[in-house]
Amino acid sequence: MRLGLTLQETYVLILAVLVLLATIGTAYSQWALRKATSTEQIDRIQAVSSRVKTGWWLILIFTMAFWAGQTVLLIIFAIISFFTFREFVALTPTKASDHWALVISFYVVIPLQYILIGLDQNSLFTLFIPVYLFLLLPILMSVRKDNDLFLDRVAKVQWGLMLSVYCVSHAPALMNFDIQRFGSSPSLLLLFFLLIVFLGDLFVVMASSYFGGKPLRDNPHKTTKGIAVGALIAILVGYGLFWMTPFRSWQALIMSIVIVVSGLMGDVVISSVKRSLGSRFMDGDRYIGRGTLERLAPLMFAAPVYYHITQAYFRAMW
């Protein structure tokens, strides 16, 4: 490992830093909440608090990846995909004729996608949903001969699977990369990605809460000033963490920019999707139905981009 640390020492160091950051974030959100005077400030600080709670889940996933191995990690991400897709379906109008398509999506597609990753079938897992399933779903939904808004219903189910399952599953798929000769490990490669995604979202929300500014149209908890400051900090952190990756420092900087920018795009798109499905700002600009879908928005867009760029990098190195 770089910096003269063993793999075991690196994991312990990162775990200690994560726990420290999560503790500091929890303390900050509690302190800021007591100091807040306006409803807007309270809403933004509560958004910070929710991101910090996500940080504790990140610590759990990190620990599982190290101690329990890939199988447990895949099960965790499969559960995450299940609840994320369930939230998407709950926001999307469906009909009784869509029943079997949804049953297959929940109880066949999600497990099979992660089984393919566990079997290291990289070419199949990247084609299974966007090719084979996208052709199969319209057939299943057309058998019932219900043509009412047929294209809209098919597109919504496909889009939900694409976001909740296909995109999310690219994160644990990073564990299949054999990068021991690069002085790193797949677990650290995954952790680097999760850290930058999480810190990018957290720093943007914290900077928006602290500096204020013009809120985004579809997300009042983030401001243009907060995005600029928070994204810059997250990118610099990623640059400083190059030692835990197989990348050179300038390559880690580029990867951090890619992760943060694609994550921000995901956040914008998911916010628009949720509004189009019926989420509105009410009672002091609070979202109705906020949950895993929005929490995972940066990861959904960043995971496949990071996966394929990293894959291309390793192929070039070979």
PDB file of N, CA, C and O in Angstrom, residues 1 11 13 27 55 74 80 85 90 96 100 125 154 159 202 207 213 240 260-261 274 288 295 297 310:
ATOM      1  N   MET A   1       0.835  -1.210   0.000  1.00  0.00           N
ATOM      2  CA  MET A   1       0.000   0.000   0.000  1.00  0.00           C
ATOM      3  C   MET A   1       0.868   1.259   0.000  1.00  0.00           C
ATOM      4  O   MET A   1       2.009   1.238   0.446  1.00  0.00           O
ATOM      5  N   TYR A  11      -7.552   0.144   6.239  1.00  0.00           N
ATOM      6  CA  TYR A  11      -8.970  -0.015   6.572  1.00  0.00           C
ATOM      7  C   TYR A  11      -9.282   0.571   7.948  1.00  0.00           C
ATOM      8  O   TYR A  11     -10.285   1.267   8.134  1.00  0.00           O
ATOM      9  N   LEU A  13      -7.628   2.856   9.604  1.00  0.00           N
ATOM     10  CA  LEU A  13      -7.480   4.316   9.564  1.00  0.00           C
ATOM     11  C   LEU A  13      -8.704   4.970   8.931  1.00  0.00           C
ATOM     12  O   LEU A  13      -9.257   5.942   9.478  1.00  0.00           O
ATOM     13  N   ALA A  27     -22.777  16.272  15.537  1.00  0.00           N
ATOM     14  CA  ALA A  27     -22.683  17.354  16.517  1.00  0.00           C
ATOM     15  C   ALA A  27     -22.986  18.708  15.874  1.00  0.00           C
ATOM     16  O   ALA A  27     -23.686  19.548  16.462  1.00  0.00           O
ATOM     17  N   GLY A  55     -24.269   8.790   6.387  1.00  0.00           N
ATOM     18  CA  GLY A  55     -22.861   8.491   6.627  1.00  0.00           C
ATOM     19  C   GLY A  55     -22.667   7.282   7.521  1.00  0.00           C
ATOM     20  O   GLY A  55     -21.735   6.483   7.324  1.00  0.00           O
ATOM     21  N   LEU A  74     -23.298  -7.611  -1.714  1.00  0.00           N
ATOM     22  CA  LEU A  74     -24.285  -7.705  -2.794  1.00  0.00           C
ATOM     23  C   LEU A  74     -25.701  -7.814  -2.237  1.00  0.00           C
ATOM     24  O   LEU A  74     -26.638  -7.231  -2.799  1.00  0.00           O
ATOM     25  N   ILE A  80     -31.154  -2.533  -0.984  1.00  0.00           N
ATOM     26  CA  ILE A  80     -31.251  -1.100  -1.282  1.00  0.00           C
ATOM     27  C   ILE A  80     -31.996  -0.885  -2.602  1.00  0.00           C
ATOM     28  O   ILE A  80     -32.880  -0.023  -2.712  1.00  0.00           O
ATOM     29  N   PHE A  85     -36.580   0.857  -5.721  1.00  0.00           N
ATOM     30  CA  PHE A  85     -37.544   0.595  -6.792  1.00  0.00           C
ATOM     31  C   PHE A  85     -38.970   0.627  -6.258  1.00  0.00           C
ATOM     32  O   PHE A  85     -39.897   1.100  -6.930  1.00  0.00           O
ATOM     33  N   ALA A  90     -44.166   3.307  -6.012  1.00  0.00           N
ATOM     34  CA  ALA A  90     -45.193   3.936  -5.181  1.00  0.00           C
ATOM     35  C   ALA A  90     -45.542   5.329  -5.692  1.00  0.00           C
ATOM     36  O   ALA A  90     -46.674   5.794  -5.528  1.00  0.00           O
ATOM     37  N   ALA A  96     -53.602  -2.786 -12.659  1.00  0.00           N
ATOM     38  CA  ALA A  96     -53.631  -4.213 -12.339  1.00  0.00           C
ATOM     39  C   ALA A  96     -52.981  -5.039 -13.438  1.00  0.00           C
ATOM     40  O   ALA A  96     -52.384  -6.092 -13.174  1.00  0.00           O
ATOM     41  N   TRP A 100     -47.800  -8.604 -13.225  1.00  0.00           N
ATOM     42  CA  TRP A 100     -46.759  -9.598 -13.446  1.00  0.00           C
ATOM     43  C   TRP A 100     -45.434  -8.970 -13.845  1.00  0.00           C
ATOM     44  O   TRP A 100     -44.363  -9.471 -13.501  1.00  0.00           O
ATOM     45  N   PHE A 125     -24.189  -8.626 -16.909  1.00  0.00           N
ATOM     46  CA  PHE A 125     -24.891  -7.728 -15.984  1.00  0.00           C
ATOM     47  C   PHE A 125     -25.056  -6.329 -16.571  1.00  0.00           C
ATOM     48  O   PHE A 125     -26.001  -5.616 -16.229  1.00  0.00           O
ATOM     49  N   VAL A 154     -44.917   1.357 -19.592  1.00  0.00           N
ATOM     50  CA  VAL A 154     -43.699   0.585 -19.854  1.00  0.00           C
ATOM     51  C   VAL A 154     -42.464   1.427 -19.565  1.00  0.00           C
ATOM     52  O   VAL A 154     -41.508   0.968 -18.925  1.00  0.00           O
ATOM     53  N   TRP A 159     -37.643   2.808 -16.621  1.00  0.00           N
ATOM     54  CA  TRP A 159     -36.827   3.885 -16.056  1.00  0.00           C
ATOM     55  C   TRP A 159     -36.566   3.633 -14.574  1.00  0.00           C
ATOM     56  O   TRP A 159     -35.472   3.871 -14.075  1.00  0.00           O
ATOM     57  N   LEU A 202     -22.984  15.661   0.952  1.00  0.00           N
ATOM     58  CA  LEU A 202     -22.983  16.236   2.301  1.00  0.00           C
ATOM     59  C   LEU A 202     -22.429  17.655   2.306  1.00  0.00           C
ATOM     60  O   LEU A 202     -23.019  18.567   2.900  1.00  0.00           O
ATOM     61  N   ALA A 207     -22.761  23.370   2.892  1.00  0.00           N
ATOM     62  CA  ALA A 207     -22.400  24.701   2.383  1.00  0.00           C
ATOM     63  C   ALA A 207     -23.641  25.515   2.062  1.00  0.00           C
ATOM     64  O   ALA A 207     -23.674  26.736   2.282  1.00  0.00           O
ATOM     65  N   GLY A 213     -27.833  31.470  -0.172  1.00  0.00           N
ATOM     66  CA  GLY A 213     -27.812  31.734  -1.602  1.00  0.00           C
ATOM     67  C   GLY A 213     -29.118  31.361  -2.269  1.00  0.00           C
ATOM     68  O   GLY A 213     -30.099  31.017  -1.610  1.00  0.00           O
ATOM     69  N   GLY A 240      -6.910  14.387  -2.454  1.00  0.00           N
ATOM     70  CA  GLY A 240      -6.055  14.028  -1.330  1.00  0.00           C
ATOM     71  C   GLY A 240      -6.097  12.550  -0.977  1.00  0.00           C
ATOM     72  O   GLY A 240      -5.192  12.042  -0.306  1.00  0.00           O
ATOM     73  N   VAL A 260     -18.280  13.743  -8.755  1.00  0.00           N
ATOM     74  CA  VAL A 260     -19.044  14.849  -8.178  1.00  0.00           C
ATOM     75  C   VAL A 260     -19.995  15.453  -9.209  1.00  0.00           C
ATOM     76  O   VAL A 260     -21.178  15.694  -8.921  1.00  0.00           O
ATOM     77  N   VAL A 261     -19.505  15.697 -10.414  1.00  0.00           N
ATOM     78  CA  VAL A 261     -20.339  16.324 -11.442  1.00  0.00           C
ATOM     79  C   VAL A 261     -21.489  15.408 -11.851  1.00  0.00           C
ATOM     80  O   VAL A 261     -22.647  15.845 -11.952  1.00  0.00           O
ATOM     81  N   LYS A 274     -39.082  13.243  -9.473  1.00  0.00           N
ATOM     82  CA  LYS A 274     -40.007  13.171  -8.347  1.00  0.00           C
ATOM     83  C   LYS A 274     -41.100  14.236  -8.448  1.00  0.00           C
ATOM     84  O   LYS A 274     -42.257  13.980  -8.137  1.00  0.00           O
ATOM     85  N   ILE A 288     -42.646  15.911   0.001  1.00  0.00           N
ATOM     86  CA  ILE A 288     -43.518  14.796   0.354  1.00  0.00           C
ATOM     87  C   ILE A 288     -42.920  13.555  -0.304  1.00  0.00           C
ATOM     88  O   ILE A 288     -42.702  13.532  -1.503  1.00  0.00           O
ATOM     89  N   ARG A 295     -31.954  10.082  -1.765  1.00  0.00           N
ATOM     90  CA  ARG A 295     -30.658   9.900  -1.105  1.00  0.00           C
ATOM     91  C   ARG A 295     -29.642   9.268  -2.043  1.00  0.00           C
ATOM     92  O   ARG A 295     -28.455   9.560  -1.987  1.00  0.00           O
ATOM     93  N   ALA A 297     -29.687   9.463  -5.363  1.00  0.00           N
ATOM     94  CA  ALA A 297     -29.648  10.121  -6.671  1.00  0.00           C
ATOM     95  C   ALA A 297     -28.223  10.348  -7.183  1.00  0.00           C
ATOM     96  O   ALA A 297     -27.923  10.022  -8.338  1.00  0.00           O
ATOM     97  N   THR A 310     -13.356   3.535 -15.043  1.00  0.00           N
ATOM     98  CA  THR A 310     -12.345   2.751 -14.341  1.00  0.00           C
ATOM     99  C   THR A 310     -12.013   1.483 -15.113  1.00  0.00           C
ATOM    100  O   THR A 310     -10.841   1.085 -15.209  1.00  0.00           O
TER     101      THR A 310
END
